[in-house]
Amino acid sequence: MVYRRHCSCTNPYSSATCDCHATPRFHSICMVSDFFYPNVGGVESHIYQLSQCLIERGHKVIIVTHAYGDRKGIRYLTNGLKVYYLPLKVMYNQSTATTLLHSLPLLRFIFVRERVSVIHSHSSFSAMAHDALFHAKTMGLHTVFTDHSLFGFADVSSVLTNKLLTVSLCDTNHIICVSYTSKENTVLRAALNPEIVSVIPNAIDPTDFTPDPKIRDRSRITVVVVSRLVYRKGIDLLGGIIPEMCQRYPNLHFIIGGEGPKRIILEEVRERYQLHDRVRLLGALEHQQVRNVLVQGDIFLNTSLTEAFCMAIVEGASCGLQVVSTRVGGIPEVLPENFIILCKPSVKSLCSGLEQAINRLLAGELLSPETIHRTVSTFYTWRDVAERTEKVCVYNRVAQEVVLPMDQRLERLVRHCGVVTGCIFALFAIVSFLLLNFLRWMTPDSSIDIAVNATGPNGAWLRQYSTERKHELTRKRDPDACKEPSDLSAEH
Amino acid sequence: MSPVLQSPVLQSPGADHYSSLSWGAGNPPSGSVGSPPIWKKVLYEHQPFPDNYVDDRFLEELRKNIYVRRYHYWAVVFEAGVVIQQLCSVCVFSVIWWYMDQDLLSPQKLCGVGLALTLLGYLLFDAVDQGEGRRDSGRTHWADLKSALVFVAFTYGFSPVLKTLTESISTDTIYAMSVLMLLGHLVFFDYGANAAVVSSTLSINMAIFASVCLASRLPRSLHAFAMVTFAIQIFALWPSLQRKLRANTPWTYISVTFFFAIFAMAGLLSISSVGALLFFLLLLSVAFLCPYCLIRLQLFKDNIHGPWDEAEIKEDLSRFLD
């Protein structure tokens, strides 16, 4: 079998390292996270776009997530990206419940069937991601983790989650963070060696976010806000900014896209100050609608209280808007100073930031939307992210590393995570190891079918396809593809 | 090289770790002509450094213990007075109940003394702050008298019911329940801490519940009436007087606390000498040992702050909706 050629080197069951790892070319990667389409958010699009770009680079990628309503089983997305929707119980906020053991049989079958060599987990809020890391280490697979969020250190809940993160990451091969601030945060939270943490930012598809200055209404100034309406996005601040700014500028209009529990505050403000004609609440937006909302504005406002990377401001800037944002988390790293006005997270500071932007706009000092778009579109692209993830450090480097054997793993757990926690999780590791051996005895690896790669042997179907329609493909790499998932064939 | 080295971060509470980092990881590529490139903490530029490069400026924005409060020993001891007072209240209440249960104290006497002390406290309550609190709240003496009368009348009327209320429940259950409720009262009492468990409503309700339970085991309904009235006096009225004393005349408050503690201990001593000794040790440790521990443990505080912290909204935003 053709695809066995590079599978044989990724088979980790024979030994921890094999010689063909010295020059790894293609990897078989399994992305695991609780968060994936049809759920929408930063993590979801990150996984999707990264996977697409990795497939384009010739790797085999599968995605494992939990079932969303009636969306369960296996689905194929664009370019034969295979998604497993596993029947695991959702506990809270779309995160599955975890016992560190119950998902082992299911995940082992997938890892073996797909001949996975690298497990790439996403988001520290996802229990499934941590479970998969745990099982992968038991099975002797290489592990990579991407952290998408920031966490404090002050309260009880963060003390507990940080401890769990320490346990989960102490023997993970490599960690990716989306900004330098996020890296500092993760290194401190999980007590890691900063060398094994790489910073690879998120990206956007600049072709999805193109400016269109004709749509703008010249007679008024429009401020656009696109965000979930929750406390962490600073919607309370927005509720203070709107009346303040509307009083100062009679031709100022707000367009607010997004849905959430804090919507009521904005509605009350609109009611209280009689701003129905000047503040438009659009409700939840589909991904492809976002651009059409953004291009209507002159200024993009972001009031987040915490943010690891903030794709929203990049999207805003890519549509040619002047960005005004709070200076929190990784935001100061994202855009150069002439594209963004940074403010303190207070109504007063944000109002003066907006005022500064409006004055520049009225004086015609703002850069043209086209200029902003052209510059910003070179900053963050998914191809670059995929290339860095694959080449510069992570997969190639990880593939050369040794997965800790059981005895060293136990020692690491006890030494690194404190005696009590370490011992508890070392016990879990032993139990999961025994369970794995039991499963291997029940159904040996050799009796598990090898799944056919949906991109063809060695990605051959894909290459043929892409030479024919290469141009079109690169342009149409968009997440709506998942809205019409072509269920080629279910394997079961 | 093993993938994860023993991290130098968070190994010991020493403060220098974060500022002087020398991991020497991923050195910047040499061989560039001229001055070596300087790393910038930005994501939009492609910098000539590996993705896992660790610069000297790593963690430079880390701050430690920025909100630490400095405690003074005697100030903490003074604050501990509230806890002492509440422990003594519970002790006095239990002692009085025991005397009533043994018929060593007549309900008439308890009511009489209680009434006298309540009147005295009522006068003090206004005298301590020259009636300022009363002017602020706008509550009249007439209103106070009315609610006191209503309360006494209702308690008196219902005391026969209280007496028979828990007849079907075993005495052991009653005792266990009372202990639990009084402990709950101590846990949820508002000692002035700004914490989620504090609930003065829950605290007072638990105390009254305990008093009703215990009163139902007394010989006659007049006893039950005296007991519940006394519970109101000691758990509801007495703490509010204390609060005023504490705010206005700290020295009076200290001496009142001291004599109240002596009184509680003497009462307990007349019942059980071992109990009194243990209670004495408890008060001693709460008053002097715990504040000492609190101050000593401050040295081990290791609170990390940095740009990743969620920003706090400090201003009052409700003004926009008024």
mmCIF file of N, CA, C and O in Angstrom, chain A residues 151 153 170 172 179-180 183-185 188 191-199 231-232 236 240 268-269 272-273 305 329 333-336 345-347 379-380 384 388 397 401 412 415, chain B residues 1-7 9-10 18 23 25-26 39-44 46-47 51-54 57-60 62 303-304 307-313 315 317 319-322:
data_model
loop_
_atom_site.group_PDB
_atom_site.id
_atom_site.type_symbol
_atom_site.label_atom_id
_atom_site.label_comp_id
_atom_site.label_asym_id
_atom_site.label_seq_id
_atom_site.Cartn_x
_atom_site.Cartn_y
_atom_site.Cartn_z
ATOM 1 N N PHE A 151 -5.126 33.354 31.477
ATOM 2 C CA PHE A 151 -5.741 33.006 32.751
ATOM 3 C C PHE A 151 -5.018 33.764 33.851
ATOM 4 O O PHE A 151 -3.819 33.958 33.775
ATOM 5 N N PHE A 153 -4.059 34.375 38.102
ATOM 6 C CA PHE A 153 -3.500 33.502 39.123
ATOM 7 C C PHE A 153 -4.170 33.702 40.473
ATOM 8 O O PHE A 153 -3.845 33.036 41.443
ATOM 9 N N CYS A 170 3.214 18.920 31.605
ATOM 10 C CA CYS A 170 4.568 18.671 32.100
ATOM 11 C C CYS A 170 5.318 17.674 31.234
ATOM 12 O O CYS A 170 6.533 17.720 31.174
ATOM 13 N N THR A 172 4.262 17.120 27.878
ATOM 14 C CA THR A 172 3.889 17.365 26.482
ATOM 15 C C THR A 172 5.132 17.837 25.724
ATOM 16 O O THR A 172 5.930 18.592 26.264
ATOM 17 N N SER A 179 0.475 34.451 21.341
ATOM 18 C CA SER A 179 1.164 35.732 21.451
ATOM 19 C C SER A 179 2.219 35.620 22.542
ATOM 20 O O SER A 179 2.222 34.662 23.309
ATOM 21 N N TYR A 180 3.117 36.605 22.604
ATOM 22 C CA TYR A 180 4.181 36.547 23.611
ATOM 23 C C TYR A 180 3.614 36.639 25.022
ATOM 24 O O TYR A 180 4.097 35.992 25.946
ATOM 25 N N LYS A 183 2.404 33.381 25.899
ATOM 26 C CA LYS A 183 3.518 32.485 26.225
ATOM 27 C C LYS A 183 3.975 32.693 27.668
ATOM 28 O O LYS A 183 4.171 31.737 28.420
ATOM 29 N N GLU A 184 4.135 33.955 28.042
ATOM 30 C CA GLU A 184 4.553 34.248 29.419
ATOM 31 C C GLU A 184 3.548 33.650 30.398
ATOM 32 O O GLU A 184 3.899 33.025 31.390
ATOM 33 N N ASN A 185 2.280 33.859 30.064
ATOM 34 C CA ASN A 185 1.206 33.368 30.914
ATOM 35 C C ASN A 185 1.257 31.847 31.051
ATOM 36 O O ASN A 185 1.207 31.296 32.145
ATOM 37 N N LEU A 188 4.238 30.524 33.048
ATOM 38 C CA LEU A 188 4.059 30.696 34.489
ATOM 39 C C LEU A 188 3.001 29.742 35.036
ATOM 40 O O LEU A 188 3.177 29.144 36.096
ATOM 41 N N ALA A 191 4.361 26.165 34.841
ATOM 42 C CA ALA A 191 5.748 26.014 35.285
ATOM 43 C C ALA A 191 6.581 25.284 34.244
ATOM 44 O O ALA A 191 7.166 24.238 34.490
ATOM 45 N N LEU A 192 6.612 25.837 33.023
ATOM 46 C CA LEU A 192 7.293 25.165 31.919
ATOM 47 C C LEU A 192 8.658 25.779 31.661
ATOM 48 O O LEU A 192 8.940 26.899 32.075
ATOM 49 N N ASN A 193 9.456 25.039 30.940
ATOM 50 C CA ASN A 193 10.677 25.588 30.396
ATOM 51 C C ASN A 193 10.286 26.405 29.167
ATOM 52 O O ASN A 193 9.694 25.864 28.238
ATOM 53 N N PRO A 194 10.597 27.709 29.111
ATOM 54 C CA PRO A 194 10.113 28.534 27.991
ATOM 55 C C PRO A 194 10.638 28.087 26.628
ATOM 56 O O PRO A 194 10.079 28.454 25.611
ATOM 57 N N GLU A 195 11.700 27.288 26.612
ATOM 58 C CA GLU A 195 12.229 26.816 25.329
ATOM 59 C C GLU A 195 11.260 25.923 24.576
ATOM 60 O O GLU A 195 11.317 25.847 23.352
ATOM 61 N N ILE A 196 10.420 25.199 25.286
ATOM 62 C CA ILE A 196 9.522 24.287 24.568
ATOM 63 C C ILE A 196 8.207 24.965 24.218
ATOM 64 O O ILE A 196 7.269 24.325 23.808
ATOM 65 N N VAL A 197 8.147 26.270 24.415
ATOM 66 C CA VAL A 197 6.936 27.007 24.065
ATOM 67 C C VAL A 197 7.245 27.923 22.886
ATOM 68 O O VAL A 197 8.150 28.748 22.967
ATOM 69 N N SER A 198 6.519 27.744 21.794
ATOM 70 C CA SER A 198 6.721 28.591 20.622
ATOM 71 C C SER A 198 5.580 29.581 20.496
ATOM 72 O O SER A 198 4.474 29.298 20.929
ATOM 73 N N VAL A 199 5.887 30.724 19.909
ATOM 74 C CA VAL A 199 4.836 31.707 19.657
ATOM 75 C C VAL A 199 4.533 31.707 18.170
ATOM 76 O O VAL A 199 5.390 32.019 17.353
ATOM 77 N N TYR A 231 -19.283 39.718 29.408
ATOM 78 C CA TYR A 231 -18.532 40.590 30.315
ATOM 79 C C TYR A 231 -17.074 40.733 29.892
ATOM 80 O O TYR A 231 -16.518 41.825 29.872
ATOM 81 N N ARG A 232 -16.446 39.584 29.539
ATOM 82 C CA ARG A 232 -15.013 39.610 29.238
ATOM 83 C C ARG A 232 -14.680 40.464 28.020
ATOM 84 O O ARG A 232 -13.542 40.852 27.823
ATOM 85 N N ASP A 236 -19.831 46.175 29.211
ATOM 86 C CA ASP A 236 -20.237 47.182 30.210
ATOM 87 C C ASP A 236 -19.596 48.536 29.883
ATOM 88 O O ASP A 236 -20.225 49.580 30.003
ATOM 89 N N GLY A 240 -21.153 52.462 28.518
ATOM 90 C CA GLY A 240 -20.827 53.807 28.989
ATOM 91 C C GLY A 240 -20.337 54.701 27.859
ATOM 92 O O GLY A 240 -20.576 55.908 27.845
ATOM 93 N N GLU A 268 -30.750 48.710 27.042
ATOM 94 C CA GLU A 268 -31.193 49.686 28.046
ATOM 95 C C GLU A 268 -30.613 51.063 27.756
ATOM 96 O O GLU A 268 -31.308 52.078 27.853
ATOM 97 N N VAL A 269 -29.317 51.080 27.406
ATOM 98 C CA VAL A 269 -28.683 52.364 27.093
ATOM 99 C C VAL A 269 -29.378 53.022 25.908
ATOM 100 O O VAL A 269 -29.679 54.216 25.927
ATOM 101 N N ARG A 272 -32.702 54.360 27.099
ATOM 102 C CA ARG A 272 -32.565 55.449 28.057
ATOM 103 C C ARG A 272 -32.198 56.759 27.353
ATOM 104 O O ARG A 272 -32.674 57.827 27.707
ATOM 105 N N TYR A 273 -31.323 56.684 26.327
ATOM 106 C CA TYR A 273 -30.848 57.901 25.669
ATOM 107 C C TYR A 273 -31.512 58.121 24.309
ATOM 108 O O TYR A 273 -31.064 58.958 23.532
ATOM 109 N N LEU A 305 -11.629 42.980 27.892
ATOM 110 C CA LEU A 305 -10.903 43.105 29.162
ATOM 111 C C LEU A 305 -9.723 42.144 29.216
ATOM 112 O O LEU A 305 -8.796 42.320 30.005
ATOM 113 N N GLY A 329 -3.772 42.161 27.564
ATOM 114 C CA GLY A 329 -3.243 40.904 27.047
ATOM 115 C C GLY A 329 -2.260 41.089 25.916
ATOM 116 O O GLY A 329 -1.347 41.909 25.988
ATOM 117 N N GLU A 333 0.742 43.636 20.864
ATOM 118 C CA GLU A 333 1.696 42.984 19.967
ATOM 119 C C GLU A 333 1.146 42.812 18.558
ATOM 120 O O GLU A 333 1.891 42.507 17.631
ATOM 121 N N VAL A 334 -0.182 42.960 18.407
ATOM 122 C CA VAL A 334 -0.819 42.482 17.187
ATOM 123 C C VAL A 334 -0.680 43.439 16.005
ATOM 124 O O VAL A 334 -0.388 43.018 14.891
ATOM 125 N N LEU A 335 -0.905 44.737 16.263
ATOM 126 C CA LEU A 335 -0.872 45.691 15.153
ATOM 127 C C LEU A 335 0.141 46.787 15.441
ATOM 128 O O LEU A 335 0.323 47.186 16.595
ATOM 129 N N PRO A 336 0.818 47.310 14.394
ATOM 130 C CA PRO A 336 1.763 48.412 14.611
ATOM 131 C C PRO A 336 1.036 49.688 15.026
ATOM 132 O O PRO A 336 -0.164 49.834 14.769
ATOM 133 N N PRO A 345 -8.491 50.371 29.885
ATOM 134 C CA PRO A 345 -9.864 49.832 29.919
ATOM 135 C C PRO A 345 -10.780 50.652 30.820
ATOM 136 O O PRO A 345 -11.201 50.205 31.874
ATOM 137 N N SER A 346 -11.059 51.900 30.409
ATOM 138 C CA SER A 346 -12.021 52.720 31.151
ATOM 139 C C SER A 346 -12.796 53.547 30.134
ATOM 140 O O SER A 346 -12.320 53.772 29.016
ATOM 141 N N VAL A 347 -13.983 53.982 30.534
ATOM 142 C CA VAL A 347 -14.830 54.734 29.602
ATOM 143 C C VAL A 347 -14.120 55.997 29.145
ATOM 144 O O VAL A 347 -14.092 56.339 27.964
ATOM 145 N N PHE A 379 0.661 40.568 7.246
ATOM 146 C CA PHE A 379 1.075 40.235 8.625
ATOM 147 C C PHE A 379 0.779 38.780 8.978
ATOM 148 O O PHE A 379 1.646 38.055 9.437
ATOM 149 N N TYR A 380 -0.481 38.403 8.823
ATOM 150 C CA TYR A 380 -0.899 37.098 9.338
ATOM 151 C C TYR A 380 -1.597 36.299 8.252
ATOM 152 O O TYR A 380 -2.660 36.693 7.786
ATOM 153 N N ASP A 384 1.469 30.861 6.419
ATOM 154 C CA ASP A 384 2.638 31.137 7.251
ATOM 155 C C ASP A 384 2.534 30.384 8.570
ATOM 156 O O ASP A 384 3.495 29.765 9.028
ATOM 157 N N ARG A 388 5.100 27.520 9.801
ATOM 158 C CA ARG A 388 5.859 27.629 11.047
ATOM 159 C C ARG A 388 5.539 26.465 11.971
ATOM 160 O O ARG A 388 6.424 25.915 12.631
ATOM 161 N N ARG A 397 10.384 19.148 14.846
ATOM 162 C CA ARG A 397 11.188 19.055 16.050
ATOM 163 C C ARG A 397 10.636 17.975 16.982
ATOM 164 O O ARG A 397 11.377 17.158 17.513
ATOM 165 N N GLU A 401 11.943 14.154 18.841
ATOM 166 C CA GLU A 401 12.088 13.994 20.288
ATOM 167 C C GLU A 401 11.622 12.623 20.731
ATOM 168 O O GLU A 401 10.857 11.953 20.048
ATOM 169 N N ARG A 412 8.588 12.219 36.187
ATOM 170 C CA ARG A 412 8.363 13.620 35.819
ATOM 171 C C ARG A 412 7.112 14.151 36.510
ATOM 172 O O ARG A 412 7.104 15.261 37.051
ATOM 173 N N ARG A 415 7.799 14.651 40.213
ATOM 174 C CA ARG A 415 8.785 15.680 40.504
ATOM 175 C C ARG A 415 8.272 17.062 40.123
ATOM 176 O O ARG A 415 8.536 18.045 40.789
ATOM 177 N N MET B 1 18.293 15.610 24.215
ATOM 178 C CA MET B 1 17.786 16.517 25.266
ATOM 179 C C MET B 1 16.349 16.131 25.586
ATOM 180 O O MET B 1 15.551 15.875 24.695
ATOM 181 N N SER B 2 16.041 16.084 26.799
ATOM 182 C CA SER B 2 14.662 15.761 27.133
ATOM 183 C C SER B 2 13.788 16.956 26.791
ATOM 184 O O SER B 2 14.228 18.098 26.864
ATOM 185 N N PRO B 3 12.587 16.713 26.349
ATOM 186 C CA PRO B 3 11.755 17.804 25.856
ATOM 187 C C PRO B 3 11.404 18.829 26.921
ATOM 188 O O PRO B 3 11.258 19.996 26.637
ATOM 189 N N VAL B 4 11.233 18.397 28.139
ATOM 190 C CA VAL B 4 10.840 19.343 29.174
ATOM 191 C C VAL B 4 11.906 19.325 30.254
ATOM 192 O O VAL B 4 12.119 18.311 30.898
ATOM 193 N N LEU B 5 12.554 20.423 30.400
ATOM 194 C CA LEU B 5 13.538 20.500 31.485
ATOM 195 C C LEU B 5 12.836 20.882 32.772
ATOM 196 O O LEU B 5 11.754 21.442 32.756
ATOM 197 N N GLN B 6 13.470 20.584 33.856
ATOM 198 C CA GLN B 6 12.926 21.064 35.120
ATOM 199 C C GLN B 6 12.898 22.576 35.043
ATOM 200 O O GLN B 6 13.915 23.214 34.798
ATOM 201 N N SER B 7 11.737 23.130 35.181
ATOM 202 C CA SER B 7 11.625 24.556 34.936
ATOM 203 C C SER B 7 12.294 25.376 36.021
ATOM 204 O O SER B 7 12.150 25.090 37.204
ATOM 205 N N VAL B 9 11.396 28.291 36.603
ATOM 206 C CA VAL B 9 10.375 29.216 37.095
ATOM 207 C C VAL B 9 9.623 28.554 38.246
ATOM 208 O O VAL B 9 9.455 27.348 38.285
ATOM 209 N N LEU B 10 9.189 29.343 39.167
ATOM 210 C CA LEU B 10 8.322 28.893 40.255
ATOM 211 C C LEU B 10 8.945 27.775 41.097
ATOM 212 O O LEU B 10 8.269 26.898 41.577
ATOM 213 N N TYR B 18 12.381 36.006 38.186
ATOM 214 C CA TYR B 18 11.664 36.507 37.031
ATOM 215 C C TYR B 18 12.434 37.602 36.328
ATOM 216 O O TYR B 18 12.308 37.800 35.151
ATOM 217 N N TRP B 23 18.195 31.682 30.432
ATOM 218 C CA TRP B 23 18.002 30.346 29.896
ATOM 219 C C TRP B 23 18.906 30.104 28.688
ATOM 220 O O TRP B 23 19.229 28.990 28.374
ATOM 221 N N ALA B 25 18.178 30.189 25.675
ATOM 222 C CA ALA B 25 17.540 29.314 24.706
ATOM 223 C C ALA B 25 17.495 29.988 23.364
ATOM 224 O O ALA B 25 17.364 31.198 23.282
ATOM 225 N N GLY B 26 17.534 29.190 22.342
ATOM 226 C CA GLY B 26 17.376 29.675 20.978
ATOM 227 C C GLY B 26 18.109 30.976 20.725
ATOM 228 O O GLY B 26 17.490 32.008 20.508
ATOM 229 N N TRP B 39 15.382 41.911 19.410
ATOM 230 C CA TRP B 39 14.067 41.276 19.450
ATOM 231 C C TRP B 39 13.020 42.270 19.909
ATOM 232 O O TRP B 39 13.243 43.060 20.826
ATOM 233 N N LYS B 40 11.864 42.268 19.244
ATOM 234 C CA LYS B 40 10.764 43.134 19.658
ATOM 235 C C LYS B 40 9.566 42.270 20.010
ATOM 236 O O LYS B 40 9.342 41.240 19.380
ATOM 237 N N LYS B 41 8.819 42.726 20.994
ATOM 238 C CA LYS B 41 7.656 41.942 21.424
ATOM 239 C C LYS B 41 6.468 42.258 20.527
ATOM 240 O O LYS B 41 5.477 42.821 20.973
ATOM 241 N N VAL B 42 6.610 41.955 19.249
ATOM 242 C CA VAL B 42 5.510 42.194 18.318
ATOM 243 C C VAL B 42 5.326 40.955 17.457
ATOM 244 O O VAL B 42 6.259 40.193 17.234
ATOM 245 N N LEU B 43 4.103 40.767 16.989
ATOM 246 C CA LEU B 43 3.795 39.578 16.208
ATOM 247 C C LEU B 43 3.732 39.860 14.717
ATOM 248 O O LEU B 43 3.812 38.958 13.904
ATOM 249 N N TYR B 44 3.591 41.154 14.353
ATOM 250 C CA TYR B 44 3.328 41.460 12.954
ATOM 251 C C TYR B 44 4.598 41.501 12.116
ATOM 252 O O TYR B 44 4.535 41.605 10.907
ATOM 253 N N HIS B 46 8.188 39.744 10.879
ATOM 254 C CA HIS B 46 8.905 38.468 10.842
ATOM 255 C C HIS B 46 10.315 38.724 11.348
ATOM 256 O O HIS B 46 11.095 39.395 10.702
ATOM 257 N N GLN B 47 10.603 38.214 12.502
ATOM 258 C CA GLN B 47 11.883 38.528 13.122
ATOM 259 C C GLN B 47 12.855 37.369 12.911
ATOM 260 O O GLN B 47 12.446 36.217 12.841
ATOM 261 N N ASP B 51 10.920 30.533 16.626
ATOM 262 C CA ASP B 51 9.638 30.791 17.294
ATOM 263 C C ASP B 51 9.694 30.554 18.790
ATOM 264 O O ASP B 51 8.896 31.108 19.546
ATOM 265 N N ASN B 52 10.620 29.711 19.226
ATOM 266 C CA ASN B 52 10.685 29.458 20.669
ATOM 267 C C ASN B 52 11.785 30.266 21.334
ATOM 268 O O ASN B 52 12.274 29.923 22.406
ATOM 269 N N TYR B 53 12.194 31.366 20.671
ATOM 270 C CA TYR B 53 13.258 32.205 21.214
ATOM 271 C C TYR B 53 12.823 32.829 22.539
ATOM 272 O O TYR B 53 11.697 33.295 22.685
ATOM 273 N N VAL B 54 13.719 32.824 23.504
ATOM 274 C CA VAL B 54 13.426 33.446 24.797
ATOM 275 C C VAL B 54 14.390 34.608 24.994
ATOM 276 O O VAL B 54 15.591 34.411 25.115
ATOM 277 N N ARG B 57 14.150 39.944 27.806
ATOM 278 C CA ARG B 57 12.990 40.722 28.268
ATOM 279 C C ARG B 57 11.796 39.845 28.587
ATOM 280 O O ARG B 57 10.742 40.347 28.945
ATOM 281 N N PHE B 58 11.955 38.535 28.453
ATOM 282 C CA PHE B 58 10.863 37.630 28.778
ATOM 283 C C PHE B 58 10.409 37.854 30.214
ATOM 284 O O PHE B 58 11.236 37.913 31.128
ATOM 285 N N LEU B 59 9.122 38.015 30.396
ATOM 286 C CA LEU B 59 8.520 38.222 31.726
ATOM 287 C C LEU B 59 8.924 39.530 32.383
ATOM 288 O O LEU B 59 8.831 39.665 33.593
ATOM 289 N N GLU B 60 9.366 40.509 31.590
ATOM 290 C CA GLU B 60 9.782 41.754 32.248
ATOM 291 C C GLU B 60 8.612 42.536 32.826
ATOM 292 O O GLU B 60 8.801 43.381 33.700
ATOM 293 N N LEU B 62 6.272 41.251 34.520
ATOM 294 C CA LEU B 62 5.718 40.519 35.663
ATOM 295 C C LEU B 62 5.858 41.342 36.944
ATOM 296 O O LEU B 62 6.916 41.887 37.221
ATOM 297 N N ASN B 303 2.084 36.307 44.850
ATOM 298 C CA ASN B 303 0.982 36.601 43.952
ATOM 299 C C ASN B 303 1.526 37.225 42.668
ATOM 300 O O ASN B 303 2.268 38.199 42.730
ATOM 301 N N ILE B 304 1.181 36.649 41.521
ATOM 302 C CA ILE B 304 1.772 37.092 40.257
ATOM 303 C C ILE B 304 0.777 37.930 39.468
ATOM 304 O O ILE B 304 -0.376 37.552 39.325
ATOM 305 N N PRO B 307 0.488 41.482 32.290
ATOM 306 C CA PRO B 307 -0.456 41.974 31.272
ATOM 307 C C PRO B 307 -1.567 40.980 30.946
ATOM 308 O O PRO B 307 -2.538 41.349 30.315
ATOM 309 N N TRP B 308 -1.410 39.724 31.358
ATOM 310 C CA TRP B 308 -2.436 38.724 31.041
ATOM 311 C C TRP B 308 -3.627 38.802 31.989
ATOM 312 O O TRP B 308 -4.629 38.173 31.762
ATOM 313 N N ASP B 309 -3.510 39.565 33.077
ATOM 314 C CA ASP B 309 -4.621 39.655 34.018
ATOM 315 C C ASP B 309 -5.823 40.302 33.356
ATOM 316 O O ASP B 309 -5.675 41.234 32.569
ATOM 317 N N GLU B 310 -6.996 39.796 33.696
ATOM 318 C CA GLU B 310 -8.210 40.410 33.176
ATOM 319 C C GLU B 310 -8.340 41.807 33.767
ATOM 320 O O GLU B 310 -8.218 41.984 34.971
ATOM 321 N N ALA B 311 -8.574 42.790 32.893
ATOM 322 C CA ALA B 311 -8.691 44.167 33.379
ATOM 323 C C ALA B 311 -9.944 44.301 34.240
ATOM 324 O O ALA B 311 -10.944 43.658 33.979
ATOM 325 N N GLU B 312 -9.831 45.131 35.257
ATOM 326 C CA GLU B 312 -10.999 45.362 36.112
ATOM 327 C C GLU B 312 -11.653 46.670 35.711
ATOM 328 O O GLU B 312 -10.970 47.641 35.411
ATOM 329 N N ILE B 313 -12.970 46.670 35.725
ATOM 330 C CA ILE B 313 -13.685 47.920 35.478
ATOM 331 C C ILE B 313 -13.817 48.613 36.825
ATOM 332 O O ILE B 313 -14.535 48.139 37.696
ATOM 333 N N GLU B 315 -14.647 51.924 37.438
ATOM 334 C CA GLU B 315 -15.635 52.993 37.628
ATOM 335 C C GLU B 315 -17.047 52.405 37.791
ATOM 336 O O GLU B 315 -17.299 51.248 37.489
ATOM 337 N N LEU B 317 -20.441 52.053 36.438
ATOM 338 C CA LEU B 317 -21.056 52.241 35.130
ATOM 339 C C LEU B 317 -22.567 52.340 35.216
ATOM 340 O O LEU B 317 -23.227 52.617 34.230
ATOM 341 N N ARG B 319 -24.229 54.570 36.485
ATOM 342 C CA ARG B 319 -24.706 55.949 36.352
ATOM 343 C C ARG B 319 -25.263 56.210 34.952
ATOM 344 O O ARG B 319 -26.094 57.092 34.760
ATOM 345 N N PHE B 320 -24.807 55.430 33.957
ATOM 346 C CA PHE B 320 -25.310 55.656 32.610
ATOM 347 C C PHE B 320 -26.746 55.164 32.450
ATOM 348 O O PHE B 320 -27.405 55.478 31.486
ATOM 349 N N LEU B 321 -27.177 54.354 33.391
ATOM 350 C CA LEU B 321 -28.514 53.785 33.251
ATOM 351 C C LEU B 321 -29.516 54.391 34.229
ATOM 352 O O LEU B 321 -30.667 54.013 34.248
ATOM 353 N N ASP B 322 -29.054 55.330 35.083
ATOM 354 C CA ASP B 322 -29.968 55.911 36.076
ATOM 355 C C ASP B 322 -30.902 56.951 35.448
ATOM 356 O O ASP B 322 -30.505 57.650 34.535
#
